[in-house]
Amino acid sequence: MEEKQLNMPDEHPVPKKKRKGKAGRILLLLILILVAGATIGYYFYERSQPAKELDKYLTGIQSLDFDTMESMLQSADLSALDNADVRNATYESFFKSINAKMTWKITKTRFSFQDGTAEVTARIRYVDGSDIYRETVTEFLRQIVSSAFSGESLTEQEPQDKLASILMEKASSLEDKFSETDIVYPMIKVNGQWKVTALDDETVKIMSANFKSVEDEISQALADSDSTAEGTDGPA
């Protein structure tokens, strides 16, 4: 005779409610993991933005793009560059050639997600203009003295043109001398965009390679020569 097998029920069947509850907990755990991952991802994305924006700012400096620089400054104030004659059209070619050789590396970022602020450190390698300026001052004064002895009269603009020409000549003939410095750039998020708070003195020094001191030195030398000439022309 054929034996019939009976389908016996499971000894310990899992109630449907329990199975649903377990599936719900797994789903909730997956959602929490996804939310946590998205939050962490968003944090690190936001943390990377100040460095990216600073990189654009430094690129503006490298290319002497004043519009880019101004748009990325919270203060929108570039007047310090005028004090160093960086925006003087007479010296534009010289400053472009100097700043084009600037390189940098972002080395550190301190970031406050809650405050929307950051401090980004950049290590900047730039042309040290001391040798260029020393040679330029010597040559400029030699030419000015030569012009004075020949009775040549110069307009107010001509000495600047002469100085700019000598600067370009020395910059192309002398071997580049580089210096490095670390600058900490305070940054703040304004209307969704990260900006550098203000143009700092160290950045102006890099962009101008301390050019203002050269003009001051030349002005002083010319004033001293005028004083000497007046003393010589006076009564014995």
XYZ file of N, CA and C in Angstrom:
708
model
N 0.842 -1.202 0.000
C 0.000 0.000 0.000
C 0.870 1.243 0.000
N 0.292 2.217 -0.676
C 1.033 3.494 -0.760
C 0.881 4.260 0.531
N 2.074 4.676 0.983
C 2.032 5.477 2.216
C 1.878 6.948 1.854
N 0.987 7.596 2.506
C 0.772 9.033 2.292
C 1.568 9.821 3.309
N 2.311 10.810 2.776
C 3.081 11.674 3.682
C 2.215 12.849 4.082
N 2.188 13.060 5.326
C 1.412 14.192 5.836
C 2.320 15.414 5.978
N 1.869 16.592 5.475
C 2.615 17.840 5.662
C 2.405 18.332 7.080
N 3.433 18.087 7.844
C 3.363 18.491 9.250
C 3.725 19.976 9.371
N 3.047 20.696 10.161
C 3.383 22.119 10.369
C 4.717 22.255 11.073
N 5.413 23.463 10.846
C 6.686 23.718 11.545
C 6.462 23.635 13.026
N 7.520 23.113 13.646
C 7.429 22.974 15.091
C 7.327 24.325 15.792
N 8.097 25.293 15.228
C 8.092 26.629 15.863
C 7.830 27.696 14.804
N 6.664 27.831 14.332
C 6.378 28.842 13.292
C 6.556 30.260 13.835
N 7.134 31.171 12.963
C 7.338 32.568 13.361
C 6.071 33.349 13.059
N 5.489 33.909 14.062
C 4.265 34.679 13.843
C 4.488 35.792 12.827
N 3.478 36.097 12.031
C 3.591 37.128 11.006
C 3.932 38.486 11.598
N 3.414 38.804 12.732
C 3.679 40.105 13.366
C 5.152 40.267 13.690
N 5.758 39.166 14.205
C 7.180 39.231 14.554
C 8.039 39.421 13.304
N 7.649 38.704 12.227
C 8.419 38.831 10.987
C 8.342 40.255 10.435
N 7.171 40.829 10.515
C 6.997 42.209 10.053
C 7.806 43.184 10.908
N 7.826 42.916 12.231
C 8.580 43.793 13.125
C 10.065 43.744 12.858
N 10.580 42.544 12.582
C 12.017 42.393 12.292
C 12.381 43.103 10.990
N 11.550 42.938 9.976
C 11.786 43.611 8.683
C 11.748 45.130 8.849
N 10.852 45.606 9.686
C 10.746 47.051 9.934
C 12.004 47.611 10.585
N 12.554 46.817 11.548
C 13.771 47.282 12.225
C 14.960 47.323 11.261
N 15.038 46.312 10.388
C 16.126 46.302 9.389
C 15.997 47.498 8.445
N 14.762 47.769 8.009
C 14.524 48.914 7.116
C 14.894 50.224 7.796
N 14.504 50.349 9.075
C 14.829 51.559 9.829
C 16.337 51.726 9.970
N 17.030 50.594 10.228
C 18.487 50.642 10.369
C 19.145 51.075 9.067
N 18.630 50.541 7.941
C 19.168 50.934 6.630
C 18.963 52.425 6.369
N 17.782 52.931 6.732
C 17.492 54.367 6.549
C 18.434 55.214 7.387
N 18.646 54.790 8.646
C 19.563 55.529 9.524
C 20.982 55.540 8.972
N 21.418 54.392 8.432
C 22.761 54.315 7.843
C 22.877 55.250 6.645
N 21.835 55.263 5.801
C 21.835 56.138 4.625
C 21.848 57.612 5.023
N 21.027 57.950 6.028
C 20.974 59.348 6.498
C 22.315 59.766 7.094
N 22.908 58.866 7.914
C 24.198 59.167 8.518
C 25.274 59.338 7.446
N 25.252 58.460 6.430
C 26.223 58.553 5.338
C 26.063 59.848 4.564
N 24.806 60.222 4.305
C 24.552 61.471 3.576
C 25.011 62.677 4.385
N 24.769 62.636 5.703
C 25.176 63.746 6.574
C 26.692 63.886 6.615
N 27.380 62.767 6.761
C 28.847 62.783 6.780
C 29.384 63.257 5.432
N 28.784 62.758 4.361
C 29.211 63.171 3.022
C 29.024 64.659 2.813
N 27.870 65.174 3.263
C 27.606 66.605 3.130
C 28.594 67.422 3.951
N 28.929 66.948 5.142
C 29.889 67.660 5.999
C 31.244 67.771 5.307
N 31.716 66.649 4.774
C 33.031 66.668 4.130
C 33.010 67.464 2.832
N 31.859 67.462 2.152
C 31.725 68.311 0.959
C 31.845 69.778 1.345
N 31.100 70.182 2.373
C 31.155 71.571 2.835
C 32.554 71.933 3.323
N 33.196 70.996 3.986
C 34.541 71.240 4.522
C 35.560 71.474 3.400
N 35.313 70.881 2.252
C 36.259 71.020 1.136
C 36.079 72.328 0.359
N 34.920 72.983 0.533
C 34.609 74.168 -0.268
C 35.516 75.374 0.004
N 35.838 75.701 1.276
C 36.709 76.853 1.501
C 38.055 76.731 0.782
N 38.654 75.542 0.803
C 39.942 75.338 0.131
C 39.795 75.510 -1.384
N 38.681 75.026 -1.943
C 38.454 75.171 -3.383
C 38.297 76.637 -3.770
N 37.576 77.389 -2.936
C 37.379 78.811 -3.230
C 38.683 79.597 -3.052
N 39.470 79.223 -2.046
C 40.768 79.886 -1.869
C 41.663 79.618 -3.073
N 41.578 78.419 -3.611
C 42.361 78.078 -4.799
C 42.008 79.009 -5.965
N 40.717 79.325 -6.115
C 40.290 80.261 -7.162
C 40.845 81.662 -6.886
N 40.819 82.060 -5.628
C 41.335 83.376 -5.228
C 42.823 83.484 -5.558
N 43.580 82.454 -5.221
C 45.020 82.462 -5.485
C 45.304 82.411 -6.989
N 44.437 81.740 -7.734
C 44.578 81.738 -9.197
C 44.370 83.149 -9.747
N 43.420 83.887 -9.146
C 43.208 85.285 -9.529
C 44.434 86.131 -9.252
N 45.106 85.867 -8.135
C 46.335 86.586 -7.801
C 47.423 86.250 -8.812
N 47.562 84.975 -9.118
C 48.598 84.509 -10.038
C 48.460 85.167 -11.414
N 47.219 85.311 -11.870
C 46.971 85.883 -13.200
C 46.717 87.389 -13.151
N 46.821 87.964 -11.965
C 46.582 89.393 -11.754
C 45.179 89.776 -12.245
N 44.208 88.916 -11.912
C 42.804 89.122 -12.275
C 42.117 89.824 -11.095
N 42.079 91.132 -11.149
C 41.562 91.924 -10.028
C 40.061 91.735 -9.837
N 39.323 91.505 -10.916
C 37.874 91.292 -10.800
C 37.577 90.024 -9.996
N 38.315 88.951 -10.288
C 38.136 87.700 -9.542
C 38.494 87.897 -8.081
N 39.601 88.563 -7.826
C 40.024 88.812 -6.449
C 38.955 89.585 -5.678
N 38.458 90.647 -6.292
C 37.463 91.497 -5.629
C 36.182 90.725 -5.332
N 35.757 89.866 -6.282
C 34.521 89.112 -6.099
C 34.648 88.070 -5.001
N 35.870 87.686 -4.661
C 36.078 86.640 -3.672
C 36.528 87.187 -2.327
N 36.475 88.509 -2.183
C 36.779 89.152 -0.901
C 35.493 89.633 -0.254
N 35.301 89.300 0.991
C 34.125 89.790 1.715
C 34.138 91.315 1.755
N 35.320 91.882 1.935
C 35.455 93.338 2.011
C 35.357 94.004 0.645
N 35.645 93.235 -0.439
C 35.679 93.773 -1.812
C 36.592 94.989 -1.916
N 37.639 95.020 -1.097
C 38.534 96.175 -1.017
C 39.934 95.788 -1.483
N 40.348 96.364 -2.618
C 41.692 96.105 -3.158
C 42.590 97.345 -3.084
N 42.206 98.317 -2.277
C 42.948 99.577 -2.241
C 44.401 99.398 -1.807
N 44.687 98.363 -1.026
C 46.070 98.130 -0.593
C 46.991 97.867 -1.785
N 46.429 97.356 -2.870
C 47.239 97.124 -4.069
C 47.650 98.440 -4.715
N 46.803 99.463 -4.592
C 47.139 100.772 -5.150
C 48.283 101.401 -4.368
N 48.307 101.179 -3.062
C 49.398 101.707 -2.246
C 50.737 101.105 -2.654
N 50.705 99.895 -3.225
C 51.927 99.233 -3.680
C 52.102 99.341 -5.198
N 51.237 100.132 -5.836
C 51.290 100.361 -7.287
C 51.059 99.113 -8.132
N 50.472 98.081 -7.554
C 50.246 96.842 -8.306
C 49.221 97.055 -9.417
N 48.278 97.978 -9.208
C 47.273 98.239 -10.243
C 47.644 99.433 -11.126
N 48.873 99.911 -10.988
C 49.363 100.984 -11.856
C 49.647 100.388 -13.237
N 48.976 100.902 -14.264
C 49.098 100.344 -15.617
C 50.539 100.372 -16.128
N 51.338 101.320 -15.645
C 52.729 101.439 -16.091
C 53.536 100.185 -15.766
N 53.227 99.565 -14.612
C 54.005 98.413 -14.160
C 53.265 97.082 -14.366
N 52.169 97.114 -15.130
C 51.330 95.925 -15.283
C 52.107 94.733 -15.841
N 52.900 94.960 -16.894
C 53.634 93.859 -17.526
C 54.616 93.230 -16.541
N 55.276 94.065 -15.749
C 56.237 93.548 -14.778
C 55.544 92.689 -13.723
N 54.485 93.204 -13.138
C 53.798 92.470 -12.072
C 53.152 91.186 -12.600
N 52.680 91.201 -13.843
C 52.121 89.981 -14.428
C 53.197 88.916 -14.579
N 54.380 89.327 -15.029
C 55.460 88.362 -15.219
C 55.931 87.789 -13.890
N 55.903 88.608 -12.833
C 56.334 88.155 -11.507
C 55.311 87.200 -10.896
N 54.038 87.596 -10.914
C 53.002 86.808 -10.257
C 52.676 85.508 -10.997
N 52.940 85.472 -12.301
C 52.668 84.261 -13.077
C 53.520 83.086 -12.595
N 54.627 83.381 -11.916
C 55.540 82.326 -11.449
C 55.206 81.843 -10.040
N 54.171 82.420 -9.455
C 53.748 82.015 -8.108
C 53.086 80.642 -8.144
N 53.413 79.797 -7.167
C 52.751 78.497 -7.004
C 52.337 78.352 -5.545
N 51.429 77.408 -5.271
C 50.954 77.255 -3.897
C 50.422 75.845 -3.662
N 50.264 75.537 -2.378
C 49.693 74.259 -1.966
C 48.871 74.491 -0.708
N 47.630 74.025 -0.700
C 46.787 74.117 0.485
C 47.254 73.054 1.479
N 47.635 73.473 2.674
C 48.226 72.530 3.633
C 47.322 72.208 4.824
N 46.357 73.086 5.125
C 45.533 72.844 6.309
C 44.213 73.600 6.195
N 43.151 72.996 6.744
C 41.848 73.668 6.802
C 41.245 73.481 8.188
N 40.941 74.579 8.842
C 40.170 74.546 10.092
C 38.777 75.046 9.750
N 37.770 74.205 10.076
C 36.428 74.444 9.556
C 35.400 74.386 10.672
N 34.523 75.397 10.714
C 33.416 75.399 11.667
C 32.119 75.349 10.873
N 31.496 74.169 10.842
C 30.250 73.970 10.094
C 29.148 74.849 10.652
N 29.080 74.937 11.967
C 28.004 75.682 12.629
C 28.097 77.180 12.375
N 29.324 77.720 12.444
C 29.508 79.171 12.295
C 29.639 79.609 10.845
N 29.897 78.671 9.948
C 30.110 79.038 8.551
C 31.396 79.810 8.362
N 32.436 79.418 9.104
C 33.731 80.068 8.996
C 34.822 79.013 8.809
N 35.960 79.444 8.327
C 37.088 78.531 8.128
C 38.385 79.326 8.124
N 39.476 78.627 8.392
C 40.816 79.176 8.237
C 41.597 78.201 7.368
N 41.997 78.669 6.199
C 42.690 77.800 5.248
C 44.130 78.282 5.110
N 45.065 77.368 5.299
C 46.492 77.705 5.212
C 47.040 77.307 3.848
N 47.725 78.250 3.203
C 48.359 77.983 1.911
C 49.863 78.232 2.026
N 50.638 77.298 1.531
C 52.094 77.504 1.438
C 52.379 78.050 0.044
N 52.865 79.294 -0.010
C 53.028 79.994 -1.285
C 54.509 80.180 -1.621
N 54.852 79.824 -2.839
C 56.210 80.025 -3.363
C 56.129 81.153 -4.387
N 56.917 82.183 -4.187
C 56.797 83.376 -5.030
C 58.176 83.957 -5.337
N 58.221 84.818 -6.337
C 59.477 85.450 -6.735
C 59.843 86.532 -5.723
N 61.035 86.416 -5.172
C 61.582 87.434 -4.278
C 62.276 88.472 -5.159
N 61.736 89.675 -5.179
C 62.237 90.695 -6.100
C 63.431 91.487 -5.608
N 64.039 91.110 -4.498
C 65.109 91.936 -3.909
C 66.273 92.161 -4.875
N 66.725 91.099 -5.570
C 67.842 91.255 -6.519
C 67.435 92.117 -7.709
N 66.227 91.891 -8.206
C 65.723 92.685 -9.335
C 65.687 94.154 -8.960
N 65.166 94.439 -7.770
C 65.010 95.825 -7.356
C 66.349 96.492 -7.086
N 67.272 95.748 -6.512
C 68.596 96.323 -6.234
C 69.284 96.742 -7.540
N 69.228 95.863 -8.538
C 69.824 96.177 -9.841
C 69.060 97.317 -10.526
N 67.751 97.319 -10.358
C 66.924 98.344 -10.995
C 67.216 99.726 -10.431
N 67.325 99.818 -9.106
C 67.610 101.107 -8.463
C 68.929 101.677 -8.968
N 69.949 100.820 -9.025
C 71.276 101.269 -9.482
C 71.217 101.787 -10.908
N 70.569 101.014 -11.795
C 70.500 101.400 -13.200
C 69.611 102.628 -13.406
N 68.513 102.684 -12.679
C 67.597 103.820 -12.812
C 68.291 105.125 -12.415
N 68.973 105.116 -11.284
C 69.659 106.321 -10.819
C 70.773 106.721 -11.783
N 71.461 105.728 -12.353
C 72.521 106.035 -13.326
C 71.940 106.755 -14.539
N 70.784 106.264 -15.033
C 70.173 106.878 -16.204
C 69.621 108.271 -15.894
N 69.054 108.421 -14.706
C 68.504 109.718 -14.318
C 69.622 110.758 -14.205
N 70.735 110.372 -13.572
C 71.871 111.282 -13.434
C 72.429 111.640 -14.808
N 72.494 110.631 -15.690
C 72.991 110.871 -17.049
C 72.087 111.852 -17.787
N 70.770 111.696 -17.617
C 69.822 112.612 -18.260
C 69.968 114.024 -17.720
N 70.187 114.131 -16.407
C 70.331 115.439 -15.780
C 71.577 116.154 -16.303
N 72.676 115.418 -16.437
C 73.925 116.027 -16.915
C 73.828 116.453 -18.373
N 73.014 115.739 -19.147
C 72.869 116.082 -20.560
C 71.841 117.186 -20.775
N 71.209 117.619 -19.683
C 70.230 118.686 -19.775
C 68.865 118.225 -20.248
N 68.656 116.909 -20.271
C 67.375 116.366 -20.722
C 66.300 116.617 -19.671
N 65.151 117.119 -20.106
C 64.041 117.394 -19.205
C 63.000 116.279 -19.342
N 62.644 115.672 -18.200
C 61.702 114.560 -18.214
C 60.332 114.997 -17.703
N 59.289 114.474 -18.339
C 57.938 114.721 -17.844
C 57.711 113.884 -16.586
N 56.560 114.078 -15.934
C 56.258 113.335 -14.706
C 56.114 111.842 -14.979
N 55.607 111.480 -16.177
C 55.378 110.073 -16.510
C 56.653 109.363 -16.966
N 57.555 110.087 -17.565
C 58.744 109.456 -18.165
C 59.617 108.692 -17.161
N 59.862 109.211 -15.945
C 60.636 108.408 -14.989
C 59.960 107.072 -14.653
N 58.599 107.065 -14.560
C 57.880 105.818 -14.296
C 58.042 104.844 -15.455
N 57.956 105.359 -16.688
C 58.127 104.501 -17.863
C 59.542 103.920 -17.897
N 60.499 104.764 -17.556
C 61.887 104.319 -17.531
C 62.086 103.232 -16.477
N 61.492 103.449 -15.303
C 61.598 102.475 -14.218
C 60.950 101.152 -14.621
N 59.773 101.211 -15.240
C 59.080 99.997 -15.676
C 59.900 99.225 -16.703
N 60.530 99.948 -17.609
C 61.355 99.317 -18.638
C 62.554 98.598 -18.022
N 63.198 99.246 -17.053
C 64.362 98.642 -16.397
C 63.932 97.421 -15.578
N 62.783 97.517 -14.913
C 62.269 96.385 -14.142
C 62.079 95.159 -15.035
N 61.467 95.346 -16.198
C 61.251 94.235 -17.118
C 62.575 93.673 -17.624
N 63.507 94.548 -17.895
C 64.829 94.117 -18.383
C 65.542 93.265 -17.335
N 65.535 93.739 -16.086
C 66.217 93.009 -15.013
C 65.490 91.703 -14.675
N 64.174 91.730 -14.726
C 63.400 90.522 -14.427
C 63.677 89.414 -15.430
N 63.933 89.795 -16.686
C 64.190 88.793 -17.726
C 65.650 88.351 -17.760
N 66.561 89.191 -17.278
C 67.987 88.863 -17.370
C 68.540 88.184 -16.114
N 67.938 88.462 -14.956
C 68.427 87.874 -13.709
C 67.742 86.535 -13.435
N 68.465 85.637 -12.771
C 67.888 84.346 -12.404
C 66.844 84.545 -11.310
N 65.726 83.839 -11.454
C 64.646 83.979 -10.480
C 65.095 83.500 -9.096
N 64.756 84.302 -8.101
C 65.036 83.942 -6.713
C 63.681 83.785 -6.014
N 63.440 82.609 -5.435
C 62.131 82.324 -4.848
C 62.190 82.297 -3.319
N 61.066 82.666 -2.717
C 60.875 82.534 -1.273
C 59.571 81.789 -1.031
N 59.423 81.249 0.166
C 58.192 80.551 0.552
C 57.641 81.133 1.839
N 56.321 81.149 1.936
C 55.686 81.608 3.166
C 54.358 80.889 3.346
N 53.958 80.700 4.588
C 52.642 80.138 4.900
C 51.707 81.270 5.305
N 50.561 81.352 4.663
C 49.569 82.380 4.989
C 48.272 81.687 5.400
N 47.728 82.102 6.539
C 46.436 81.595 7.001
C 45.359 82.583 6.539
N 44.440 82.103 5.715
C 43.375 82.946 5.171
C 42.073 82.704 5.930
N 41.597 83.673 6.729
C 40.266 83.546 7.345
C 39.201 83.648 6.256
N 38.213 82.750 6.306
C 37.159 82.730 5.299
C 35.795 82.637 5.961
N 34.786 83.106 5.250
C 33.425 83.103 5.794
C 32.441 82.813 4.661
N 31.365 82.137 4.999
C 30.351 81.816 3.997
C 29.326 82.939 3.948
N 29.217 83.578 2.786
C 28.304 84.711 2.615
C 27.343 84.395 1.468
N 26.050 84.329 1.789
C 25.028 84.026 0.779
C 25.371 82.775 -0.027
N 25.839 81.754 0.691
C 26.133 80.480 0.041
C 27.488 80.385 -0.616
N 28.283 81.472 -0.582
C 29.606 81.443 -1.213
C 30.689 81.706 -0.176
N 31.750 80.923 -0.243
C 32.887 81.124 0.652
C 33.768 82.253 0.132
N 34.120 83.187 1.041
C 34.943 84.331 0.655
C 36.082 84.535 1.650
N 37.179 85.065 1.146
C 38.276 85.505 2.009
C 37.834 86.809 2.663
N 38.057 86.950 3.961
C 37.498 88.111 4.664
C 38.081 89.434 4.183
N 39.405 89.478 3.936
C 40.019 90.744 3.532
C 41.371 90.488 2.883
N 41.828 91.448 2.102
C 43.162 91.386 1.494
C 44.199 91.696 2.568
N 45.093 90.749 2.832
C 46.057 90.907 3.919
C 47.384 91.468 3.407
N 48.180 92.026 4.326
C 49.455 92.658 3.983
C 50.453 91.677 3.366
N 50.454 90.434 3.858
C 51.412 89.451 3.354
C 51.146 89.115 1.890
N 49.865 89.042 1.511
C 49.520 88.776 0.118
C 49.910 89.948 -0.775
N 49.702 91.165 -0.282
C 50.122 92.359 -1.034
C 51.633 92.342 -1.239
N 52.368 91.950 -0.209
C 53.832 91.870 -0.305
C 54.250 90.869 -1.370
N 53.551 89.719 -1.404
C 53.858 88.700 -2.411
C 53.576 89.237 -3.812
N 52.428 89.887 -3.991
C 52.034 90.373 -5.308
C 52.957 91.477 -5.816
N 53.458 92.289 -4.898
C 54.300 93.423 -5.283
C 55.788 93.129 -5.141
N 56.116 91.989 -4.495
C 57.517 91.654 -4.189
C 58.195 92.848 -3.508
N 57.408 93.535 -2.658
C 57.906 94.681 -1.876
C 58.341 95.840 -2.768
N 57.603 96.066 -3.833
C 57.952 97.095 -4.811
C 57.943 98.501 -4.228
N 57.028 98.758 -3.290
C 56.898 100.112 -2.748
C 58.201 100.586 -2.122
N 58.935 99.668 -1.501
C 60.197 100.054 -0.866
C 61.203 100.534 -1.903
N 61.113 100.019 -3.124
C 62.013 100.445 -4.191
C 61.715 101.889 -4.598
N 60.419 102.180 -4.767
C 60.046 103.552 -5.107
C 60.471 104.519 -4.007
N 60.291 104.100 -2.743
C 60.693 104.954 -1.620
C 62.196 105.183 -1.633
N 62.946 104.115 -1.935
C 64.402 104.227 -1.968
C 64.863 105.164 -3.080
N 64.220 105.055 -4.242
C 64.563 105.930 -5.363
C 64.211 107.381 -5.046
N 63.025 107.587 -4.469
C 62.596 108.945 -4.103
C 63.567 109.563 -3.117
N 64.012 108.760 -2.125
C 64.957 109.258 -1.135
C 66.294 109.604 -1.777
N 66.749 108.735 -2.688
C 68.027 108.974 -3.360
C 67.967 110.239 -4.208
N 66.843 110.445 -4.900
C 66.687 111.654 -5.706
C 66.614 112.902 -4.838
N 65.928 112.785 -3.686
C 65.847 113.921 -2.762
C 67.226 114.263 -2.208
N 68.010 113.231 -1.886
C 69.358 113.454 -1.375
C 70.240 114.117 -2.423
N 70.087 113.685 -3.682
C 70.903 114.275 -4.747
C 70.519 115.731 -4.987
N 69.211 116.046 -4.858
C 68.757 117.432 -5.013
C 69.323 118.300 -3.895
N 69.337 117.767 -2.676
C 69.869 118.513 -1.540
C 71.350 118.794 -1.705
N 72.058 117.796 -2.220
C 73.497 117.936 -2.443
C 73.767 118.995 -3.510
N 72.933 118.941 -4.565
C 73.102 119.914 -5.659
C 72.842 121.327 -5.155
N 71.815 121.499 -4.327
C 71.494 122.824 -3.800
C 72.620 123.339 -2.912
N 73.210 122.447 -2.140
C 74.304 122.836 -1.260
C 75.533 123.235 -2.040
N 75.742 122.580 -3.169
C 76.914 122.889 -4.004
C 76.739 124.208 -4.699
N 75.491 124.531 -5.096
C 75.218 125.772 -5.824
C 75.204 126.989 -4.909
N 75.172 126.766 -3.612
C 75.060 127.872 -2.663
C 76.347 128.682 -2.578
N 76.323 129.788 -1.859
C 77.517 130.654 -1.731
C 78.611 129.937 -0.971
N 79.868 130.218 -1.310
C 81.022 129.606 -0.671
C 81.190 130.180 0.721
